[in-house]
Short mmCIF file of C-alpha atoms in Angstrom, two decimals:
data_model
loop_
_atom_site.label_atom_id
_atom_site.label_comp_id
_atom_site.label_asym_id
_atom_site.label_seq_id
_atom_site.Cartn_x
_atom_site.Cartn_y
_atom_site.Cartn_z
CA UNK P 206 123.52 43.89 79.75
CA UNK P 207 125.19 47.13 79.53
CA UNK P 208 128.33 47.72 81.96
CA UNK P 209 129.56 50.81 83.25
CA UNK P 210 133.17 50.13 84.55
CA UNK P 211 136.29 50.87 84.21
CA UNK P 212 140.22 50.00 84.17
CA UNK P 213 141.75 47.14 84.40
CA UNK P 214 141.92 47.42 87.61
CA UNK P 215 137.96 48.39 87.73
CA UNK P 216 135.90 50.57 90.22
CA UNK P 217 135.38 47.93 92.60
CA UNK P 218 138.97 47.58 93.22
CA UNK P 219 139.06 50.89 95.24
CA UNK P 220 136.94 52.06 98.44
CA UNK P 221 135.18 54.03 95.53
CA UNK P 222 133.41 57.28 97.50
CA UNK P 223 137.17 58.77 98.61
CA UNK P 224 137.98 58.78 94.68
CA UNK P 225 134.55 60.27 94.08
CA UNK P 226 134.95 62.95 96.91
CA UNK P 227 138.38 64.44 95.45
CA UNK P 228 137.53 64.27 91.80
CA UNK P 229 134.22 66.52 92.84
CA UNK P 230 136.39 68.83 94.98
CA UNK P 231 137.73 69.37 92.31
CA UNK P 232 134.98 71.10 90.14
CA UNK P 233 133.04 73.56 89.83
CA UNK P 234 130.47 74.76 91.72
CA UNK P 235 127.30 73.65 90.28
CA UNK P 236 123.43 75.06 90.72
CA UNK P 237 119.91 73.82 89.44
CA UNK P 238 118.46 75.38 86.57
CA UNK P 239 115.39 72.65 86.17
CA UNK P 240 112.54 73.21 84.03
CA UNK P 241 109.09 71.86 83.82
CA UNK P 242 110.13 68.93 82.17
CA UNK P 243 113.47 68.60 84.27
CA UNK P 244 113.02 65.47 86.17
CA UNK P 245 113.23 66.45 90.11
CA UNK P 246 116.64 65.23 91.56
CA UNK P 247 116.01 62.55 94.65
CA UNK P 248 118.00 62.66 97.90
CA UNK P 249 118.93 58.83 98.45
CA UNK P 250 120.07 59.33 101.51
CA UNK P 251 122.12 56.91 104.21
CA UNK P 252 122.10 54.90 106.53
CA UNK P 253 121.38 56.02 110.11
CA UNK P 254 124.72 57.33 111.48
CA UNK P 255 126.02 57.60 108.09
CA UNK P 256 126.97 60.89 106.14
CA UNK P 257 127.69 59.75 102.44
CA UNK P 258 126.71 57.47 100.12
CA UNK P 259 127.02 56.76 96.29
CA UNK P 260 125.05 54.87 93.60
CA UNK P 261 126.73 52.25 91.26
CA UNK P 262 123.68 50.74 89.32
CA UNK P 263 120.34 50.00 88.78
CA UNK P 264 117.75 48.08 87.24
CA UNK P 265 114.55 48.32 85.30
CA UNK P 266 112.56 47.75 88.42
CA UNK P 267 114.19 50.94 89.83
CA UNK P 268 116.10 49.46 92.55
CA UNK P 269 119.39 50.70 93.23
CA UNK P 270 122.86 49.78 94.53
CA UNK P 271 125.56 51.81 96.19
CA UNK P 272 127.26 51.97 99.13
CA UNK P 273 126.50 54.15 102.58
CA UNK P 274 129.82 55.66 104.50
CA UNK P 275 130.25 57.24 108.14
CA UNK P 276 132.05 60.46 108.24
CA UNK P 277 135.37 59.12 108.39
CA UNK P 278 135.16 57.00 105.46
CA UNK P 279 136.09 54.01 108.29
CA UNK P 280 132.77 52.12 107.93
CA UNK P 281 130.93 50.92 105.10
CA UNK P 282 127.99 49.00 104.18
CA UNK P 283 126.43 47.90 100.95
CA UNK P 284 122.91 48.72 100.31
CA UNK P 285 119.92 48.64 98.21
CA UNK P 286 117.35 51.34 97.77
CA UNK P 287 114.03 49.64 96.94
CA UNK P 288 111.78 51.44 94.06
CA UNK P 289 110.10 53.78 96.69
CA UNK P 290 113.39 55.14 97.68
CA UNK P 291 113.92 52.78 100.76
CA UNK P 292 117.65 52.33 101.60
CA UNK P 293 118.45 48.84 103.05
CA UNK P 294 121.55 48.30 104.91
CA UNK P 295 123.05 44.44 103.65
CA UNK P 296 125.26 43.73 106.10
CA UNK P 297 128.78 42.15 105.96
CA UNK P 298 130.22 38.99 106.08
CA UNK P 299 131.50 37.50 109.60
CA UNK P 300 134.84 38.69 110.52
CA UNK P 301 134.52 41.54 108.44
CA UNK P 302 133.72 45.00 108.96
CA UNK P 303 133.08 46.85 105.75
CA UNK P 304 131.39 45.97 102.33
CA UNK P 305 130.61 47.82 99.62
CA UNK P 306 128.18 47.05 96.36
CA UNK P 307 129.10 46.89 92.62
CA UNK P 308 126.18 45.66 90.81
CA UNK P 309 122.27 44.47 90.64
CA UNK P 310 120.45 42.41 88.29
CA UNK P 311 116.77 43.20 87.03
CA UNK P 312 116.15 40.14 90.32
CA UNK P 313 117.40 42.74 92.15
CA UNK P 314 120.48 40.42 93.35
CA UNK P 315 123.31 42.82 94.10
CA UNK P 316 127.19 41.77 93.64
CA UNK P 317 129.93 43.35 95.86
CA UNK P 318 132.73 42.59 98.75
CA UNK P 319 132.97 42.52 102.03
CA UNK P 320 136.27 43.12 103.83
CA UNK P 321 138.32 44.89 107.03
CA UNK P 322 141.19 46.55 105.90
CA UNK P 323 141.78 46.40 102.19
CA UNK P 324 141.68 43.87 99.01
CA UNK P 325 143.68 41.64 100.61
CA UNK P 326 141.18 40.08 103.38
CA UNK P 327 138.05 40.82 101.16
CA UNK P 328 135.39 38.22 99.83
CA UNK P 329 133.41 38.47 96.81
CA UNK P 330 129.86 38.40 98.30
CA UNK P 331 125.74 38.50 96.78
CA UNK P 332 123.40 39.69 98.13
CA UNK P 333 119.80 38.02 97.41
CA UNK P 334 116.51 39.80 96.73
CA UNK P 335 115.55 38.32 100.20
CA UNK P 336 118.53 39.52 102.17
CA UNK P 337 120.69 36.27 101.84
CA UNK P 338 124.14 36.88 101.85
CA UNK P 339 126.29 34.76 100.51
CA UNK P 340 130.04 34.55 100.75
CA UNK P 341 131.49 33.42 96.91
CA UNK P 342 134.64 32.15 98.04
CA UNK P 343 138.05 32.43 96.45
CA UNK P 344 139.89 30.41 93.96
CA UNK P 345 142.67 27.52 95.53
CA UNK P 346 145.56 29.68 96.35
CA UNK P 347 143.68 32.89 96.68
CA UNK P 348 143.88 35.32 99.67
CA UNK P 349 140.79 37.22 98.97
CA UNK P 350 138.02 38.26 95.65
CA UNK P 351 135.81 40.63 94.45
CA UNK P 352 132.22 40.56 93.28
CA UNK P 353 131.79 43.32 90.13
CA UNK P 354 129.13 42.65 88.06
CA UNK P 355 126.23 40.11 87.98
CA UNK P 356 123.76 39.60 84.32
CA UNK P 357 120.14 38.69 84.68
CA UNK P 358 121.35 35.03 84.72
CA UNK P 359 122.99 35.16 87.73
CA UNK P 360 126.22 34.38 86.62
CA UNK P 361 128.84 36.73 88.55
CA UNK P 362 132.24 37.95 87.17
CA UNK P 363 135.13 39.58 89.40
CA UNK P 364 138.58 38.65 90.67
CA UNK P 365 140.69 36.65 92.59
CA UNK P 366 144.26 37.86 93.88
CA UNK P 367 146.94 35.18 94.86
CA UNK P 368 149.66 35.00 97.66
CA UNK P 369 152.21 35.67 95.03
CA UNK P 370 149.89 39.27 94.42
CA UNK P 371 148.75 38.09 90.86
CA UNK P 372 145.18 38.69 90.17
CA UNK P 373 142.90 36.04 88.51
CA UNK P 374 139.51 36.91 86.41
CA UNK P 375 137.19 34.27 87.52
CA UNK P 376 133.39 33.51 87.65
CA UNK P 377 130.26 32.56 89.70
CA UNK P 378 127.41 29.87 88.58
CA UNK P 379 124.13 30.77 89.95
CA UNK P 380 125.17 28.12 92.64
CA UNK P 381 128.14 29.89 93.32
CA UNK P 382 130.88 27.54 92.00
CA UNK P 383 133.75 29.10 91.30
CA UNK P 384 135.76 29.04 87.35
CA UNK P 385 139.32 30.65 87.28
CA UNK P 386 138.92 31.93 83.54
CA UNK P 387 142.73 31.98 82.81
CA UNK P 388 144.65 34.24 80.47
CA UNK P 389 146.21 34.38 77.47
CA UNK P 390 148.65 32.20 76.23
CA UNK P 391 151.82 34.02 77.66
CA UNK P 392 149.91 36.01 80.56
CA UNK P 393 149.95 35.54 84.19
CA UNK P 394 147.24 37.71 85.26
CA UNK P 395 143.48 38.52 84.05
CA UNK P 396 140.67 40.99 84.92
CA UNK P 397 136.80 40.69 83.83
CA UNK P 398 135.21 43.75 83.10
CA UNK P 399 131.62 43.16 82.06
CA UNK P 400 129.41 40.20 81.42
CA UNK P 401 126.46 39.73 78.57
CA UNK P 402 123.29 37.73 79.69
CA UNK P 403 124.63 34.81 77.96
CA UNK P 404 127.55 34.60 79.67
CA UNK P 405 130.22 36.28 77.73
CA UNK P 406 132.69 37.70 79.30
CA UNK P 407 135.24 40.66 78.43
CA UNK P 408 138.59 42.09 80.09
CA UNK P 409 142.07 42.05 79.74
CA UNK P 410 144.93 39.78 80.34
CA UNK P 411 147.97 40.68 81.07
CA UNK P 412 151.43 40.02 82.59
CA UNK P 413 151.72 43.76 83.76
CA UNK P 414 149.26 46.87 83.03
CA UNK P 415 151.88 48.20 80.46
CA UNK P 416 150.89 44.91 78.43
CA UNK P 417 147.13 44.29 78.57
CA UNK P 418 145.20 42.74 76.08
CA UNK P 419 141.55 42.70 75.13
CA UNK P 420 140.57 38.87 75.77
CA UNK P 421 136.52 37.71 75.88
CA UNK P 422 135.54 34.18 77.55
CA UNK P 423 132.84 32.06 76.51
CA UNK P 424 132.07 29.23 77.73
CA UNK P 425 135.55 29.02 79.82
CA UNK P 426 137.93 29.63 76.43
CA UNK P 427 139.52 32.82 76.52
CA UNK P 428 140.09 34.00 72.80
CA UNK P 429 142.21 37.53 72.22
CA UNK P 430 140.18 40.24 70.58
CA UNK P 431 142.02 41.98 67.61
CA UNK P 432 143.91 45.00 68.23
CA UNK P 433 144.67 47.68 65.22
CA UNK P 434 148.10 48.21 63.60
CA UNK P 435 150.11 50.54 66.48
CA UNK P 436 147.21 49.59 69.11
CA UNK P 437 149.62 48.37 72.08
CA UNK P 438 147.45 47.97 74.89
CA UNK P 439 143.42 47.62 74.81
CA UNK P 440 140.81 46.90 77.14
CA UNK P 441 137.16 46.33 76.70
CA UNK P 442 134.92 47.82 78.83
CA UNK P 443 131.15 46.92 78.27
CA UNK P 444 129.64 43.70 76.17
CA UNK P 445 126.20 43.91 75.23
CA UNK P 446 123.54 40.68 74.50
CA UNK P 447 124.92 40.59 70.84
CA UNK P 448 128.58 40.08 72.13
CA UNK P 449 129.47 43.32 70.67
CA UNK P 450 132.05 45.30 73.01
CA UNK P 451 133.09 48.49 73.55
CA UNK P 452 136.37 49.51 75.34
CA UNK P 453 139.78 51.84 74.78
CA UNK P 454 143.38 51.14 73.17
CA UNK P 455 146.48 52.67 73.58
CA UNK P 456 149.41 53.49 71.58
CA UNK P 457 152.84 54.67 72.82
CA UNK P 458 152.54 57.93 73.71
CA UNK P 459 149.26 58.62 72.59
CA UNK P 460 146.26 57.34 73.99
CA UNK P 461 142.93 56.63 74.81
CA UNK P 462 141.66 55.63 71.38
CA UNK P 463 137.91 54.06 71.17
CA UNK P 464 137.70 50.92 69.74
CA UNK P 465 134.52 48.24 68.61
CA UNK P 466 134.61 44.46 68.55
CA UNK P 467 132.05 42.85 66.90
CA UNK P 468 130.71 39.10 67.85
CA UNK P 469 133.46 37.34 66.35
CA UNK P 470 136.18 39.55 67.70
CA UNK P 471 136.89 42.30 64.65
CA UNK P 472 138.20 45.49 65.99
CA UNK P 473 136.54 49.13 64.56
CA UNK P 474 137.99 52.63 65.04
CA UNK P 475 136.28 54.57 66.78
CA UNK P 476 137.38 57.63 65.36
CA UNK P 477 136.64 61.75 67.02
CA UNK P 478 134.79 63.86 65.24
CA UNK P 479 136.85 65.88 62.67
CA UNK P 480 139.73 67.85 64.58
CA UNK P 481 139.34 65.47 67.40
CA UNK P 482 142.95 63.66 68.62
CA UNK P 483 141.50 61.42 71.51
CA UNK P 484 138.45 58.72 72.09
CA UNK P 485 136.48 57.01 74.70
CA UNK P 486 134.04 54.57 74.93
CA UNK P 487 132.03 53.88 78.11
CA UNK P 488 128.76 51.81 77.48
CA UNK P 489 127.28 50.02 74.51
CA UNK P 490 123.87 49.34 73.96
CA UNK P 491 122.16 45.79 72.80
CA UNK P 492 121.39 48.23 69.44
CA UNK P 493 124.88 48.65 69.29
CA UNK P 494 124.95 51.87 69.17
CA UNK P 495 128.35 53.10 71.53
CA UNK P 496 128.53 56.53 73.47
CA UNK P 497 131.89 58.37 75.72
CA UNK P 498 133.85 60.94 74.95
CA UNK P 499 136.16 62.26 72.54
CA UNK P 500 138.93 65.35 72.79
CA UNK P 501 138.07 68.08 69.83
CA UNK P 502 139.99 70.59 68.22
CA UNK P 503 138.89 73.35 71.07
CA UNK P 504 140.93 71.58 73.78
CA UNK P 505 138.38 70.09 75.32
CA UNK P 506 136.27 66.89 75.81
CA UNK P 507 132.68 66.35 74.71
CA UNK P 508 130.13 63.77 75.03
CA UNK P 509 130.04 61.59 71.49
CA UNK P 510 127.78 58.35 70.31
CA UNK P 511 128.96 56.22 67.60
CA UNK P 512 126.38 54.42 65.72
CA UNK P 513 126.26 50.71 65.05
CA UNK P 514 128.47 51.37 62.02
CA UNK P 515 130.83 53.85 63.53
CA UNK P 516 129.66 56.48 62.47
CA UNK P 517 130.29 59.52 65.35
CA UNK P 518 128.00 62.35 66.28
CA UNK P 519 128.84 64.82 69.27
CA UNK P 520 126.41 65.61 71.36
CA UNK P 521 125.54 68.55 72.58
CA UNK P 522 126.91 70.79 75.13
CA UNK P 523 126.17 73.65 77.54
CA UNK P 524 129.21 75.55 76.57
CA UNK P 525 131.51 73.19 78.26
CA UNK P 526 132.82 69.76 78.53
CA UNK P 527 131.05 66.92 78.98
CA UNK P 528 131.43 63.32 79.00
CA UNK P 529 128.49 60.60 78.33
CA UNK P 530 129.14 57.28 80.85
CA UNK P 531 125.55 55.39 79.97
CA UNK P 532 123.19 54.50 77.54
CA UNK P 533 119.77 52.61 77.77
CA UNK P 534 117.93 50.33 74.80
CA UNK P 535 116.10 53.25 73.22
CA UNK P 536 118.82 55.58 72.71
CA UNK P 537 118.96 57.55 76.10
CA UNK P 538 122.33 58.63 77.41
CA UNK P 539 123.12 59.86 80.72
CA UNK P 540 126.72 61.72 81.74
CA UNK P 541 127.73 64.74 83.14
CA UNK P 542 128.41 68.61 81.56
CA UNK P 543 130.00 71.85 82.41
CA UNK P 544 128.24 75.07 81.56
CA UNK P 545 130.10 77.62 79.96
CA UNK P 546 131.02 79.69 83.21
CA UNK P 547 132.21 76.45 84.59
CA UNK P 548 129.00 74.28 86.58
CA UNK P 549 129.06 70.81 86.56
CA UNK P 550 125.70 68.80 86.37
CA UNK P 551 124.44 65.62 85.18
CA UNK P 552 122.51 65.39 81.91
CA UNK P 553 120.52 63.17 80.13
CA UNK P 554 120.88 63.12 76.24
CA UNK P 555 117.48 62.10 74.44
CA UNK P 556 117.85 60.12 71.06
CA UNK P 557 117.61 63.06 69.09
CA UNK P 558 121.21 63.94 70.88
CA UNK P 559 119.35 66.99 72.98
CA UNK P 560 120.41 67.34 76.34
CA UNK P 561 118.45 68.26 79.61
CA UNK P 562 120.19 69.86 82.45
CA UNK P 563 119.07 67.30 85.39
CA UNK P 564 120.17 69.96 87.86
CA UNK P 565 121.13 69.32 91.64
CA UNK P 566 119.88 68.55 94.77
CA UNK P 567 117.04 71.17 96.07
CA UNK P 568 119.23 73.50 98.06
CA UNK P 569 122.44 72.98 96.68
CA UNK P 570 124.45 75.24 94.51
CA UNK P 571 127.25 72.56 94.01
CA UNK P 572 128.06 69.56 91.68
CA UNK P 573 126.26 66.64 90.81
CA UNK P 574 127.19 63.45 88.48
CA UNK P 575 125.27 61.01 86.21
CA UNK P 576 126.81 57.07 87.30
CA UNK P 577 123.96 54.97 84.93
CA UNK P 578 120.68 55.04 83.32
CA UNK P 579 117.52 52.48 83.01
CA UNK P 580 114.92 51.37 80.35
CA UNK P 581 112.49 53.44 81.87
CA UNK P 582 114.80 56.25 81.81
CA UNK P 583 115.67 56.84 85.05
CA UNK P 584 118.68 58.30 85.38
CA UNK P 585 121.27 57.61 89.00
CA UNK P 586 123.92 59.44 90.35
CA UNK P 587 125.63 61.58 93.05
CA UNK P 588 125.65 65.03 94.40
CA UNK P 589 126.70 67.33 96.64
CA UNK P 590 123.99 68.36 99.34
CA UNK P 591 123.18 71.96 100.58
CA UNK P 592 126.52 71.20 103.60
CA UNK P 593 128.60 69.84 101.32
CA UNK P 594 127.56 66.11 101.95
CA UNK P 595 127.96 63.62 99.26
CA UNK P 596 124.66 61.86 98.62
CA UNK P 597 123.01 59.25 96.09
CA UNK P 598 120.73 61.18 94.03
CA UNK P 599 118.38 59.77 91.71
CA UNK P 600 116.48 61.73 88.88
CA UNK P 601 113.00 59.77 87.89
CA UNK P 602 111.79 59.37 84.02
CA UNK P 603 109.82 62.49 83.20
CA UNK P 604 107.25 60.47 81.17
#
């Protein structure tokens, strides 16, 4: 089950929309330029007395996850957008006032938090198909937890953060028992990052951020995965049903650097194109095959795939950067690009590596973002309305 996260630290460890808002203030204006073929982009829309909202996943189904926000950014509520488009507010947990959504499963079971004021007094919470919510708990010892991912299973990963401030990686059964995963031999702290449908689970451990390493748990034994020779830091950021992962490694001074493990743990390269200096990976598929970015010999960063064996291809462009963030079973990749005088819209990349312009909302003239893609090839994201507003956007499979 692909993953689209991030960090050690991941997404969910942020009220994610006011991040979203000032990275897209900060480019470009953007306008539609769709085509007959150019899948129509879909207004998501909030919840009543709400002005933005964002998308964070979805499944084959085409039921989404995100969260709805008021004006202020003050209140918060997970939701769920059924396949028709239908947003459905889940609620919080009692003695909270906020919650926000990280994940779904093809059940349509969506993993998040609910809190007040920040990490600190939040609770890793699921929401069921039928509008159960239930609160996961925290570890003994823990002050609060986090909900970030959930495979078809029903197994949850997230976090756990202790009085002393230390964070924990930890799990949820599909009865919602509670594992503390541990770290490394050495390490203090731990974060999950994504979770295979089996049960494997990859992150980092770590006794500070300057220090992670790459670590995958299965069946509650954490094992270190390999770095390369001047690698000094590495997380892995997606695991497919093979147990292959996909993440970034760092060097001093010099960094981020793509990297493969394979199902026992063997690190690959992931090298740039020719001229390239940098490397990203974002998403794996269960074909292996690996897509993100990579910084070329022109200064700036374009949308790659590495194949099952490593081998790199860029993708194209529309005369600017561009970044790939997703990619589905049959070779589909979603991400954003800049056009050569400087508009920024989400794309989709077929297998062949050709790339459709997905556009903007109808009305707008201003940016819009690719988050995650589907079997079906349905492609999620955000954008900027006609006032400014940003809005959940969806673009549906144009076959």
């Amino acid at each position: 089950m692909p993953d689209k996260s991030g960090g050690p630290f991941r997404k969910w460890a942020a009220t994610g929309l006011s991040l979203l808002i000032m990275a897209g203030l900060t480019m470009s204006e953007a306008s539609a330029e769709a085509t007959d073929r150019t899948p129509r982009a879909v207004d998501l829309g909030t919840l009543p007395g709400h002005v933005f909202s964002e998308t964070v996943a979805l499944n084959d189904s085409g039921e989404v996850a995100g969260t709805s926000y008021d004006e202020q950014l003050a209140a918060s509520r997970a939701v769920r957008w059924d396949s028709h488009g239908r947003i459905d507010d889940l609620g919080v947990l009692r003695g909270t006032t906020r919650s926000v959504a990280n994940a779904i499963n093809e059940r349509g079971t969506v993993v998040g938090f609910s809190y007040t004021t920040d990490l600190d007094d939040s609770r890793a919470v699921r929401w069921e198909p039928d509008g159960r919510m239930i609160d996961l708990g925290t570890i003994p010892g823990g002050i609060s937890s986090w909900a970030g991912a959930i495979n078809d299973e029903g197994t949850v990963i997230g976090g756990a953060r202790l009085a002393d401030r230390r964070h924990r990686a930890v799990t949820w059964d599909r009865d919602g028992r509670i594992t503390d995963l541990g770290a490394l031999p050495g390490d203090s702290q731990a974060n999950t990052a994504a979770v295979s449908d089996d049960g494997m689970v990859v992150g980092t451990s770590y006794v500070d951020l300057a220090t992670a390493h790459p670590v995958r748990w299965h069946r509650n034994r954490a094992d270190a995965l390999a770095l390369l020779p001047g690698d000094t830091t590495g997380s892995p950021l997606c695991v497919n049903n093979n147990g292959v992962s996909a993440g970034n490694a760092y060097r001093s001074g010099s960094g981020p650097h793509a990297r493969r493990w394979d199902g026992r743990g063997r690190v690959t390269d992931l090298k740039p194109p020719p001229g390239g200096v940098r490397s990203r990976a974002s998403a794996v598929n269960d074909r292996g095959t690996i897509v993100g970015s990579a910084d070329l010999a022109d200064q700036q960063t374009h949308a790659v795939r590495w194949s099952r064996t490593g081998a790199v291809r860029e993708l194209t462009a529309l005369g600017g950067p561009s970044s790939a963030v997703a990619i589905n079973l049959w070779g589909t990749v979603a991400g954003s690009a800049q056009r050569a005088e400087g508009r920024s819209h989400a794309v989709r990349w077929d297998a062949a590596g050709r790339i459709t312009d997905l556009g903007t909302l109808p009305g707008s003239t201003l940016p819009s973002e690719a988050v995650s893609i589907n079997d079906r090839g349905t492609v999620i994201g955000n954008a900027y309305t006609a006032n400014g507003a940003w809005h959940a956007t969806l673009w549906r499979a144009d076959r």
